[in-house]
Coordinates of C-alpha atoms in Angstrom, one line a residue:
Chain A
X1 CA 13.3 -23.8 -73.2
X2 CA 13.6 -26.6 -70.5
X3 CA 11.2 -28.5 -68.9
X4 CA 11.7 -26.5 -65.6
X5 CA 11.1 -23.0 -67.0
X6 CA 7.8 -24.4 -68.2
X7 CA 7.2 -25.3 -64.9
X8 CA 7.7 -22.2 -63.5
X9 CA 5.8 -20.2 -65.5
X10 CA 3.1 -22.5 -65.3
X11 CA 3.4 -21.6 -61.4
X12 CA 3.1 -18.3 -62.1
X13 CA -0.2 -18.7 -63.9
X14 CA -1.3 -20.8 -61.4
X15 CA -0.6 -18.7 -58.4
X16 CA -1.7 -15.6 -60.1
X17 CA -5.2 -17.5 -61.1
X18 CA -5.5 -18.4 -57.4
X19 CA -4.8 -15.0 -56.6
X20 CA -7.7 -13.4 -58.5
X21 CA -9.9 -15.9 -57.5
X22 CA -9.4 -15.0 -54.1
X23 CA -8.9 -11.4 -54.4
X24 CA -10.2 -10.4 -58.4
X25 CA -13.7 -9.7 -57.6
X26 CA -12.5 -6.8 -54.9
X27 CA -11.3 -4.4 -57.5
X28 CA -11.6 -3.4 -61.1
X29 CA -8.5 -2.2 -62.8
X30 CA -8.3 1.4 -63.2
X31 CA -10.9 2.2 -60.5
X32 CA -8.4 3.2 -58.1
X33 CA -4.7 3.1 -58.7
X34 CA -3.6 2.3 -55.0
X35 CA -5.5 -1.4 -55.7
X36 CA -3.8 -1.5 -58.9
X37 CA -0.2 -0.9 -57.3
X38 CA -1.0 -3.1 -55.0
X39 CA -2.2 -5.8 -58.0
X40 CA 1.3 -4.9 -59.3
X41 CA 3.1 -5.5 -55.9
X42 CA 1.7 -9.5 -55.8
X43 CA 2.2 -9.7 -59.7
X44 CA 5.7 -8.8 -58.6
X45 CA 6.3 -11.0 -55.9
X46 CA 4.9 -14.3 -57.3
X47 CA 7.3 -13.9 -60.2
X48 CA 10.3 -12.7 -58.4
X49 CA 10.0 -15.5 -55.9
X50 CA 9.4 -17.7 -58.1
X51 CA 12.7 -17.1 -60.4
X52 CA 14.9 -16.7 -57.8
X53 CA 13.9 -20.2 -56.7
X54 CA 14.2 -21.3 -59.8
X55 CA 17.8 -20.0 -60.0
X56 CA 18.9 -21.9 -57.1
X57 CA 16.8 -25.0 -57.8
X58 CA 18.6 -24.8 -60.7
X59 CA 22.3 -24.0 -59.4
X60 CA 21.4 -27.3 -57.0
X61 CA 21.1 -29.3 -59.4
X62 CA 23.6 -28.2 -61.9
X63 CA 26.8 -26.5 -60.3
X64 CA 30.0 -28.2 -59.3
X65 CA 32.3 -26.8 -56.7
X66 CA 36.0 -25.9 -57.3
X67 CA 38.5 -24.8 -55.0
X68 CA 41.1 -26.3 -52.8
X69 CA 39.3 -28.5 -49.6
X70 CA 40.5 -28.1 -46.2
X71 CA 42.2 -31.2 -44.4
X72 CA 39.3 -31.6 -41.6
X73 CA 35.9 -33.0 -42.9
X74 CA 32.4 -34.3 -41.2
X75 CA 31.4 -37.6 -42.3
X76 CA 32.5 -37.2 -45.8
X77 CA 31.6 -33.4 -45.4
X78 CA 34.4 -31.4 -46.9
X79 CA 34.8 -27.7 -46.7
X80 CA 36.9 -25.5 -49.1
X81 CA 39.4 -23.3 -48.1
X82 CA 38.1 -19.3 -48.9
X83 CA 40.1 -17.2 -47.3
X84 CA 38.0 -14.3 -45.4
X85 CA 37.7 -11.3 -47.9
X86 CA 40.6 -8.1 -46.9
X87 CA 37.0 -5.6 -46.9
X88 CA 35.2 -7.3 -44.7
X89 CA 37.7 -8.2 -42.3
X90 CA 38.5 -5.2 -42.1
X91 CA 34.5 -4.2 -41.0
X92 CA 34.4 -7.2 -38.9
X93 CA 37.4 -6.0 -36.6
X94 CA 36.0 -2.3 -37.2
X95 CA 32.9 -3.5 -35.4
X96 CA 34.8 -5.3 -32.4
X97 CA 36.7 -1.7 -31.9
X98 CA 33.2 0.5 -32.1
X99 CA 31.7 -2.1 -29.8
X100 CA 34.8 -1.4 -27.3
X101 CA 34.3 1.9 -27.7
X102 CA 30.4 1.9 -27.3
X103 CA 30.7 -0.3 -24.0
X104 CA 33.1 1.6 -22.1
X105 CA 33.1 5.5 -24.3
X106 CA 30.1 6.3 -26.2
X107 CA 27.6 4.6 -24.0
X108 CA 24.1 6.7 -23.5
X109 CA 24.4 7.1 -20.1
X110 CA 22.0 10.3 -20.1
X111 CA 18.6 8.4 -21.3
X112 CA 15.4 7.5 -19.9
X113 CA 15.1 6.3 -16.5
X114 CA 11.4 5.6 -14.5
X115 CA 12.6 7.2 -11.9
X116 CA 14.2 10.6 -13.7
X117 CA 11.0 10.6 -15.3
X118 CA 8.9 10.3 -11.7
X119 CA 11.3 13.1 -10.2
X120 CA 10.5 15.7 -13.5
X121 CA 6.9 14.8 -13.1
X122 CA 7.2 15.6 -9.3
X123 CA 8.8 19.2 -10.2
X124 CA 6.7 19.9 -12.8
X125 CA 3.5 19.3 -10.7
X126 CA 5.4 21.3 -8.4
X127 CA 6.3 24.3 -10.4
X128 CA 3.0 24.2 -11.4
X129 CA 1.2 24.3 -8.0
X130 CA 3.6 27.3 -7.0
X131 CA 2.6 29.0 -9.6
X132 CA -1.3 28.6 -9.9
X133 CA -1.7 29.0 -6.0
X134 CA 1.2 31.8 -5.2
X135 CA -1.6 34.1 -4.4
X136 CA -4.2 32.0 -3.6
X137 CA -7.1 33.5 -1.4
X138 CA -9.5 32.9 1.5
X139 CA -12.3 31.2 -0.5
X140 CA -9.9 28.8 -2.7
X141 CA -7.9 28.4 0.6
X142 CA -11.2 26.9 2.0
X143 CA -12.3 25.1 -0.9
X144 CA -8.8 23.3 -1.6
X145 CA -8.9 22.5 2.0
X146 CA -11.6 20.7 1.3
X147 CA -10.2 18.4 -1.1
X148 CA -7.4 17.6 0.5
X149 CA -9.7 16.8 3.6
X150 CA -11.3 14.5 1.0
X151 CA -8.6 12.6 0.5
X152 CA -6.2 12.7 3.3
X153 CA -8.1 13.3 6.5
X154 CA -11.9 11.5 5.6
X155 CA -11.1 8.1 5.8
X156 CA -10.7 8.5 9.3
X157 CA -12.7 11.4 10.0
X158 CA -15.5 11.2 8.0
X159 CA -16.9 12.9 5.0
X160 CA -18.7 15.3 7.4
X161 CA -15.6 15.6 9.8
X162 CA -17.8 14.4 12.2
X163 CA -15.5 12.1 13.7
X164 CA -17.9 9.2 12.7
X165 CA -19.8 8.6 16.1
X166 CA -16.6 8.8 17.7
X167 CA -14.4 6.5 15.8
X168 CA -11.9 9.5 15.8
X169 CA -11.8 13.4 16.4
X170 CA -14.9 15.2 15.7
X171 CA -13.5 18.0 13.6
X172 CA -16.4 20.4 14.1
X173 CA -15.9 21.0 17.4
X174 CA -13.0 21.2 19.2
X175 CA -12.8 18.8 22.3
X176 CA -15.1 17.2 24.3
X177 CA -15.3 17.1 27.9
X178 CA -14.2 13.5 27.9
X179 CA -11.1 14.6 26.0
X180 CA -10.0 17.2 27.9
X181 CA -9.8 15.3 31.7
X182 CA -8.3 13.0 29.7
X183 CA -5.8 15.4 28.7
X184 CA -5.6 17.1 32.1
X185 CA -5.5 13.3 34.0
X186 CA -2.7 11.9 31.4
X187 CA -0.8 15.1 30.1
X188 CA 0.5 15.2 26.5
X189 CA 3.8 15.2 25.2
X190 CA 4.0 14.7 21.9
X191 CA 3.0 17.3 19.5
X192 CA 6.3 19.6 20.0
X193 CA 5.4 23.0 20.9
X194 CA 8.0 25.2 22.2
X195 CA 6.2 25.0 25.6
X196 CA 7.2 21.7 26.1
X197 CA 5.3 19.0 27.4
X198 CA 2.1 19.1 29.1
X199 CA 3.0 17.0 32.1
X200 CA -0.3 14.9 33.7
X201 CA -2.5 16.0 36.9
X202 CA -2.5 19.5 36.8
X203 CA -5.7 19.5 38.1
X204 CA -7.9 17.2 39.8
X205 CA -11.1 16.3 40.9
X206 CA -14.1 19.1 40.6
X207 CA -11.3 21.5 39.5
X208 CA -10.3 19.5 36.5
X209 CA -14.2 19.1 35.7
X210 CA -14.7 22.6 36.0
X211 CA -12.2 23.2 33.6
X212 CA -13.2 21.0 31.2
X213 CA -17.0 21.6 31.1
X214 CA -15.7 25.1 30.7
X215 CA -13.6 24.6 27.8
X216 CA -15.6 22.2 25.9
X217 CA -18.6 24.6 25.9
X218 CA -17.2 26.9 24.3
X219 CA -15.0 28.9 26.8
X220 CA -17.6 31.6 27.6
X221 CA -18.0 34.1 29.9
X222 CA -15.2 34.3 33.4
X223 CA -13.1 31.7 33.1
X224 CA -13.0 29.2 36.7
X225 CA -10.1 29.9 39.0
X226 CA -8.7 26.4 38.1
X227 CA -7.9 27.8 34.7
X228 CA -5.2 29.5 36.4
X229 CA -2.8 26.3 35.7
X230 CA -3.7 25.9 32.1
X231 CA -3.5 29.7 31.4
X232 CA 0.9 30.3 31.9
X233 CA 1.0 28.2 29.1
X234 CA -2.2 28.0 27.4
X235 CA -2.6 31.9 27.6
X236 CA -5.2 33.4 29.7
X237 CA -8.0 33.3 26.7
X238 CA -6.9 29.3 25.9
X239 CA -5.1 30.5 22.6
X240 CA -1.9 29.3 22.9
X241 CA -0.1 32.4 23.2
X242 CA 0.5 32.7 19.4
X243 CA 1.8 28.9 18.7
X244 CA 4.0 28.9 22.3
X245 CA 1.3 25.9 23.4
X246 CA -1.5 24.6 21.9
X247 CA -5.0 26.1 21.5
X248 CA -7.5 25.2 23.0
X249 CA -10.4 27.4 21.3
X250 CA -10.4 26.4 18.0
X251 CA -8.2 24.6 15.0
X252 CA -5.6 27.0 14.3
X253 CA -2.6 26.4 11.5
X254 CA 0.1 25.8 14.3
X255 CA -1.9 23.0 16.2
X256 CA -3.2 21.7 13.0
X257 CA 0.6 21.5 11.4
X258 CA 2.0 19.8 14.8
X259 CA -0.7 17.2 14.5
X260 CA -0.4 16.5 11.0
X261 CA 4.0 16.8 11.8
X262 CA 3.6 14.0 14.8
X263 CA 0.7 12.0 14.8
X264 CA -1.3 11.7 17.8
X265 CA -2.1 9.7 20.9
X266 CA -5.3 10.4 22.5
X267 CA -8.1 9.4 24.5
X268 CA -10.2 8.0 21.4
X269 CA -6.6 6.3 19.2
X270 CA -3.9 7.1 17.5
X271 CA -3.3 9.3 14.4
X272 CA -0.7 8.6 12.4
X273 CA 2.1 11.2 11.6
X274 CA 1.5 12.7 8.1
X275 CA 4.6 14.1 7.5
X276 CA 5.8 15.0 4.0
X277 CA 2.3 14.1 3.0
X278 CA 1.3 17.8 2.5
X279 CA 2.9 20.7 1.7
X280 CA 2.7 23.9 3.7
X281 CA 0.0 25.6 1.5
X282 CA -1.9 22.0 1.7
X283 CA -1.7 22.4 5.6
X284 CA -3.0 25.9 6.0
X285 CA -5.9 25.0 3.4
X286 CA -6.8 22.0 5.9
X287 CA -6.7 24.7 8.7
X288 CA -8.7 27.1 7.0
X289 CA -11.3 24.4 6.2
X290 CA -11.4 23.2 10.0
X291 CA -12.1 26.8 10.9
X292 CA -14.8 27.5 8.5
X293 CA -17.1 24.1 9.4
X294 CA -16.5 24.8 13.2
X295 CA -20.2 24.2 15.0
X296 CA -21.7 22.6 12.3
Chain B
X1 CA 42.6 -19.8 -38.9
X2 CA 40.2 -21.5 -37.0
X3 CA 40.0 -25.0 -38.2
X4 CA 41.2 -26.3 -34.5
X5 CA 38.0 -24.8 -33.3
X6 CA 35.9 -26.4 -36.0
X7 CA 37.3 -29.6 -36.1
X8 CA 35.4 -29.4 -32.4
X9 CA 31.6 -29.5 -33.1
X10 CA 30.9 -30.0 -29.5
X11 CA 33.5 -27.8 -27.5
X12 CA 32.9 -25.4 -30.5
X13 CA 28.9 -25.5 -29.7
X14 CA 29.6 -24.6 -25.7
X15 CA 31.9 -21.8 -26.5
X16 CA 29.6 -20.6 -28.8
X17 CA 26.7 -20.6 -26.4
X18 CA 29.1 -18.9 -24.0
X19 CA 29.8 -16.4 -25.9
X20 CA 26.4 -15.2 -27.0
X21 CA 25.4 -15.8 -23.5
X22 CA 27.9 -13.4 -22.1
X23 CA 26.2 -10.3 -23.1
X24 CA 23.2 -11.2 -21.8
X25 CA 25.1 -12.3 -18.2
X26 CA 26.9 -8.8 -17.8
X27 CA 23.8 -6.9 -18.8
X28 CA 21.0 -8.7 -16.2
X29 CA 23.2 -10.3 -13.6
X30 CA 24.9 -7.6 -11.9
X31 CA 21.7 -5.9 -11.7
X32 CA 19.7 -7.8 -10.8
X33 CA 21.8 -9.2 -7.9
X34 CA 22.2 -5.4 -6.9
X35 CA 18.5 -4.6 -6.7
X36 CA 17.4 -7.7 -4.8
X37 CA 19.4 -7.3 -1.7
X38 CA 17.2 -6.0 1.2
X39 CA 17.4 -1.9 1.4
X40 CA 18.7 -0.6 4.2
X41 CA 16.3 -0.9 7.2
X42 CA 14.4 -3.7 6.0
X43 CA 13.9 -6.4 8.4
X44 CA 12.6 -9.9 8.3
X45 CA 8.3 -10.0 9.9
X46 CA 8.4 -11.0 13.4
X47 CA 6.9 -14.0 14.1
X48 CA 3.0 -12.3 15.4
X49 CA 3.5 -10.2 11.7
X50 CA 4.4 -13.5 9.9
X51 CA 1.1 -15.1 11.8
X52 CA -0.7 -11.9 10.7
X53 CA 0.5 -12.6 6.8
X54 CA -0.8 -15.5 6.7
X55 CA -4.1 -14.5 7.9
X56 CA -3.9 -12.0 5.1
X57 CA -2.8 -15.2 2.2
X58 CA -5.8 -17.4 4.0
X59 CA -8.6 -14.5 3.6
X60 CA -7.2 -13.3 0.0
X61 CA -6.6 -9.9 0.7
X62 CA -4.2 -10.1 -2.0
X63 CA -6.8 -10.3 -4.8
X64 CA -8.0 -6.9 -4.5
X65 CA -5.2 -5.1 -2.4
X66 CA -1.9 -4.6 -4.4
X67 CA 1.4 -3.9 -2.5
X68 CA 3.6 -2.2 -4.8
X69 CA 3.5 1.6 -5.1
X70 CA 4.6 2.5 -8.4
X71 CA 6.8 6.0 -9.6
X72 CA 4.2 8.5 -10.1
X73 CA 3.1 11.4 -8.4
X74 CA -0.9 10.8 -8.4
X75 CA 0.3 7.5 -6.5
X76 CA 3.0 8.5 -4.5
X77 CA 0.9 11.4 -3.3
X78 CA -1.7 8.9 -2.1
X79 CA 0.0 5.8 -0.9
X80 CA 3.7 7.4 0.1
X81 CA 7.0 6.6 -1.5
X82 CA 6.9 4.4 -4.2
X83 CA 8.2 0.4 -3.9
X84 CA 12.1 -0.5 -4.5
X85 CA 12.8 -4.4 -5.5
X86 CA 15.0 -4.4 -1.9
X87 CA 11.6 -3.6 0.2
X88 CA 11.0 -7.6 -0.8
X89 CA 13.8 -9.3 0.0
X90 CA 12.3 -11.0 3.0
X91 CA 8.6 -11.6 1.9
X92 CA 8.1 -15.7 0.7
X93 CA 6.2 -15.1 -1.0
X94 CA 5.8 -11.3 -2.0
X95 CA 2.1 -10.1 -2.2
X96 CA 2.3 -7.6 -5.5
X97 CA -1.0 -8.7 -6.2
X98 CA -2.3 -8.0 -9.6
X99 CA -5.9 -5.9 -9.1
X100 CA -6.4 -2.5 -6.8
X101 CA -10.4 -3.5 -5.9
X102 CA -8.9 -1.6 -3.0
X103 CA -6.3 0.7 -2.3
X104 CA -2.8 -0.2 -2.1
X105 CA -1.2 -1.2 1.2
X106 CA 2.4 -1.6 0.6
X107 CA 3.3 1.5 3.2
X108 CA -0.7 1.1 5.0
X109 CA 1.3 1.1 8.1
X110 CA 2.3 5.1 7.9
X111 CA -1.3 6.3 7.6
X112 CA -3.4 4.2 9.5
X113 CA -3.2 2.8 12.9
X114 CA -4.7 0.0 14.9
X115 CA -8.0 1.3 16.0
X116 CA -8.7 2.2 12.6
X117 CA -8.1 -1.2 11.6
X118 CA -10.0 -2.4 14.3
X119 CA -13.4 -0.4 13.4
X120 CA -12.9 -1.2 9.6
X121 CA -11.8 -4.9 9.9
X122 CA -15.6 -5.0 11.7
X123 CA -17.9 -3.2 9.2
X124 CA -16.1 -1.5 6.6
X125 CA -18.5 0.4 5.3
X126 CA -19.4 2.1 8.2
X127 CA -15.6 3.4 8.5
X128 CA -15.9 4.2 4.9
X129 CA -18.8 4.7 3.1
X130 CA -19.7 2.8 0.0
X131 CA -16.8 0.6 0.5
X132 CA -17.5 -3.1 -1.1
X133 CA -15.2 -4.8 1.1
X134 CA -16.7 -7.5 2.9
X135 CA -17.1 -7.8 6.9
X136 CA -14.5 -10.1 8.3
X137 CA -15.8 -10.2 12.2
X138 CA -14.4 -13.9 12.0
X139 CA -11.1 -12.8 12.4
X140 CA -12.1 -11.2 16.0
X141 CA -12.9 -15.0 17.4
X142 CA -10.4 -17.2 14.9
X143 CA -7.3 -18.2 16.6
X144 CA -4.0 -17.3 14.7
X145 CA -1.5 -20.1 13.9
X146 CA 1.8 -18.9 15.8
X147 CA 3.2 -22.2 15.7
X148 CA 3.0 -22.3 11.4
X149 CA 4.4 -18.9 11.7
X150 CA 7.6 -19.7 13.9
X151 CA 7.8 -23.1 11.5
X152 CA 7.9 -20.6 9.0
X153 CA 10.4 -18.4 10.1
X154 CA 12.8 -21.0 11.1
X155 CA 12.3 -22.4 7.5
X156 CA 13.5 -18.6 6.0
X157 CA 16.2 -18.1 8.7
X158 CA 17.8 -22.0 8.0
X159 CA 17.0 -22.1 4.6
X160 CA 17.6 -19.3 2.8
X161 CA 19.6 -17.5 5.6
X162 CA 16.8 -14.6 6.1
X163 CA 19.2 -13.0 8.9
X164 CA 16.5 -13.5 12.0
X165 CA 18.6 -13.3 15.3
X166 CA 21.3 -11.2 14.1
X167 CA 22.5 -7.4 15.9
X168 CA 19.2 -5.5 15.6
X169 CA 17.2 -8.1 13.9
X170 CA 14.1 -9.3 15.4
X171 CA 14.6 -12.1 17.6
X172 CA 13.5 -15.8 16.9
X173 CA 15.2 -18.3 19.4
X174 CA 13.8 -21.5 20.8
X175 CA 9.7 -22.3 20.1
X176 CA 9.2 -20.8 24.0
X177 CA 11.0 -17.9 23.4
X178 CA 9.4 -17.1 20.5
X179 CA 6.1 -17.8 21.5
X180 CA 6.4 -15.6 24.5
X181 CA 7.8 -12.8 22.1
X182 CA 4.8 -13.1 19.8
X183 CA 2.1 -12.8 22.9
X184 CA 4.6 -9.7 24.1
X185 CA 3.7 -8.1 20.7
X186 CA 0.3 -8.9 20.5
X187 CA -0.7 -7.6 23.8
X188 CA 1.3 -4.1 22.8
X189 CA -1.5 -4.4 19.8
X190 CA -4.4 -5.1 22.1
X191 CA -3.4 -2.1 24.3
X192 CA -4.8 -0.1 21.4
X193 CA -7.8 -2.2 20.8
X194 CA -11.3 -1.5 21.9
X195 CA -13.0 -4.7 21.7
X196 CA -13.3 -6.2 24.7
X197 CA -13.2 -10.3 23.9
X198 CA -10.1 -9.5 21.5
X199 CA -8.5 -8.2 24.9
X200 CA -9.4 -11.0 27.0
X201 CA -8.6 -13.3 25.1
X202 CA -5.0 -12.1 24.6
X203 CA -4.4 -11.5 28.4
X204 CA -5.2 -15.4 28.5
X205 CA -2.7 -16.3 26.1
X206 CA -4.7 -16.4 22.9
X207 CA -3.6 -14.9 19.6
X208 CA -7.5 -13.5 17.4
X209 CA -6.1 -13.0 14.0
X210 CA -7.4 -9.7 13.9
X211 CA -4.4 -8.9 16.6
X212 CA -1.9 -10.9 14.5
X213 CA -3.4 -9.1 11.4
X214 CA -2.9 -5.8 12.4
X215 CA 0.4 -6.3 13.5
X216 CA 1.3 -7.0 10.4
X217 CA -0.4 -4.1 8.3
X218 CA 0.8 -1.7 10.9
X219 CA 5.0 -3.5 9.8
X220 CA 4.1 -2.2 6.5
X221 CA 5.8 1.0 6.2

């Protein structure tokens, strides 16, 4: 037995000692057999890795080389001539053809994408919505109107629709007086109902006021004689003639979609256009919201 | 077989590198260079937006305001489309941002206009409640640095060839020119203002930083 056997094992001892000091007092043997595997697993290791380095300690110290050296060396630094093995050559060019193949062939083209996996999300939520609000009715209409309101329409408009002390349209009312000689003074042309464009001054003066004081309190009763120029478009009741212009009574879908379609430019700002922003169903749960907090 | 190449350590070591290296050039060069040229229908800031984007650097509205909408629905249902690399290709520097304190304003400019701007920029929390952002009426009397701004443009356009004055481009020109363009622009933005000093102010030639501000969140579409 030579001296650096000895050694080894003596390293072995040593190791494992330090070992079960660090670790001995965590476990008895035979009290659970997963400890004891793993005990057997670092038993295992310290020896294996300690013979193997051994071995090549040894195979250092002890080998000499044979073989035939090739012409070119570093600094003293031969090399021998071992010709590349006929099976692995053979893999190594394999693997330069499969890569070929794998670049231009058999690449995954079909995998994950971010934005594959936004557009299935989209339909999905999509599908999903179709399906859960197909036949959705008056009171869920309302109620999801609502939320959307939240969302989309309250940061401008306030939590209570009210508009915020005027920093835009008061939702529970329709328009004020202010609004509509400002209409009738500066015409509107932007909303794109079949009518056409309102074009400005079609009434003036105490005619226009009439008009207005009528309107904004809540059309009752006769209407004045000036109404006369609102009413061929506006319909002789201020409805709008089903969607031909807009109305002027109350938040209907129509008026509510053309706002929400092209934004608008009035007398207290500009709202933005939200289109694509809401779907249809989305739209006519806004207008049914509108039409049930209406003189709040 | 290949003792000529190892009888080379040093041409050896640089073909080497070039080799290994060429996987990695074919996989991220191509594209990257494709998704960092501008998308079609991005244009440079004009200079009264550039002015306004530095009002937005100087007040750190990029610590709690992100601008990048990311691919999912919950997002793109609040803030619009989500961000493509190409949307940046004229912002030095870009303004990610790392923390939504507030919302994200990469596309702010489809769904709020200027005289929303103008009543929140005043007292945010009256415009919405329980907001934490802070009042920034200092930005109603401050005077906005046009002249920075048109430095700063001239720098992109002759640096790094940001294609200012090219066929439906925004226009840059001479200092004058520019400067005349920029109080052009800002007056269109004080048309829809309420606040009466703000207006004044710009009818005399003066630039608040709210106007140049606004212009800028209002480019961000």
């Amino acid at each position: 037995m030579n001296s650096m056997v000895k050694g080894g094992i003596l390293l072995v001892i040593a190791l494992m000692a330090a070992t079960y000091f660090m670790a001995g007092d965590a476990f008895t043997l035979g009290d659970d057999y997963i400890n004891d595997l793993t005990m057997l697993g670092a038993v295992a290791i310290i020896g294996i890795t300690v013979f193997v380095s051994l071995k090549y300690i040894n195979q250092i110290k002890n080998d000499t080389a044979t073989g035939e050296l090739a012409s070119e060396n570093w600094d003293g630094i031969g090399e021998y001539t071992n010709p590349v093995p006929m099976g692995w050559a053979i893999i190594f060019i394999g693997t330069i053809v499969w890569m070929m193949w794998y670049l231009f062939v058999g690449y995954p083209t079909n995998q994950f994408s971010q934005i594959g996996q936004y557009n299935e999300e989209v339909n999905e939520y999509n599908t999903k919505f179709q399906n859960k609000w197909d036949n959705i009715d008056e009171g869920q209409m309302a109620k999801m109107g609502q939320s959307v309101f939240f969302l989309q329409c309250a940061p401008c408009h306030g939590a209570e629709a009210d508009g915020m002390d005027g920093k835009a349209q008061d939702l529970t009312a329709r328009m004020s007086k202010e609004q509509i000689l400002d209409v009738i003074k500066n015409g509107s042309n932007k909303l794109g109902y079949s009518m056409g464009a309102m074009p400005p001054g079609m009434a003036s003066g105490e005619g226009a006021e009439k008009i207005a004081t009528w309107i904004s309190t809540g059309m009752k009763g006769d209407a004045p004689a000036e109404f006369g120029a609102c009413s061929s478009c506006h319909g002789p009741d201020g409805k709008g003639m089903n969607g031909m212009a807009a109305n002027l009574s109350g938040y209907d879908n129509t008026l509510l979609s053309k706002v929400l379609e092209h934004g608008k430019k009035g007398s207290i700002g500009t709202m933005p256009s939200f289109k694509g922003r809401l779907n249809k169903t989305q739209v006519t749960a806004v207008s049914a919201y509108l039409q049930s907090i209406q003189g709040e | 077989m290949f003792h000529w190449l190892e009888q080379r350590p040093f041409f050896f070591a640089v073909m080497l590198f070039l080799t290994i290296a060429f996987a990695g050039f074919i996989e991220i060069v191509p594209d990257f260079a494709k998704a960092s040229q501008p998308t079609v229908g991005t244009k440079p800031h004009t200079v009264l937006e550039l002015a306004g984007r530095q009002v937005y650097i100087k007040d750190s509205c990029n610590a709690c305001h992100s601008q990048l909408i990311r691919p999912f629905k919950s997002e793109t249902d609040r803030y619009g489309m989500y961000s493509l690399s190409g949307e940046y290709a004229y912002d030095r520097p870009f303004l990610w941002g790392s923390k939504r304190t507030g919302p994200d304003l990469h596309r702010v400019g489809n769904y709020r206009t200027t005289d929303w701007h103008e009543n929140h920029m005043m007292a945010p929390a009256e415009v919405v409640p329980g907001s934490i952002m802070p009042k920034y009426p200092h930005m109603f009397t401050n005077t906005a640095d046009i002249a920075t701004a048109y430095a700063n443009a001239n720098t992109q356009k002759s640096l790094f060839g940001v294609p200012y004055d090219k066929e439906g481009m925004p226009k840059l020109g001479s200092w004058e020119d520019a400067k005349a363009q920029a109080l052009k622009d800002a007056k269109k933005v004080a048309a829809d203002m309420k606040n009466q000093s703000v207006k004044d102010k710009v009818a005399k030639g003066k630039v608040p930083e709210i106007v140049a501000l606004i212009a800028y969140l209002n480019s961000l579409k």
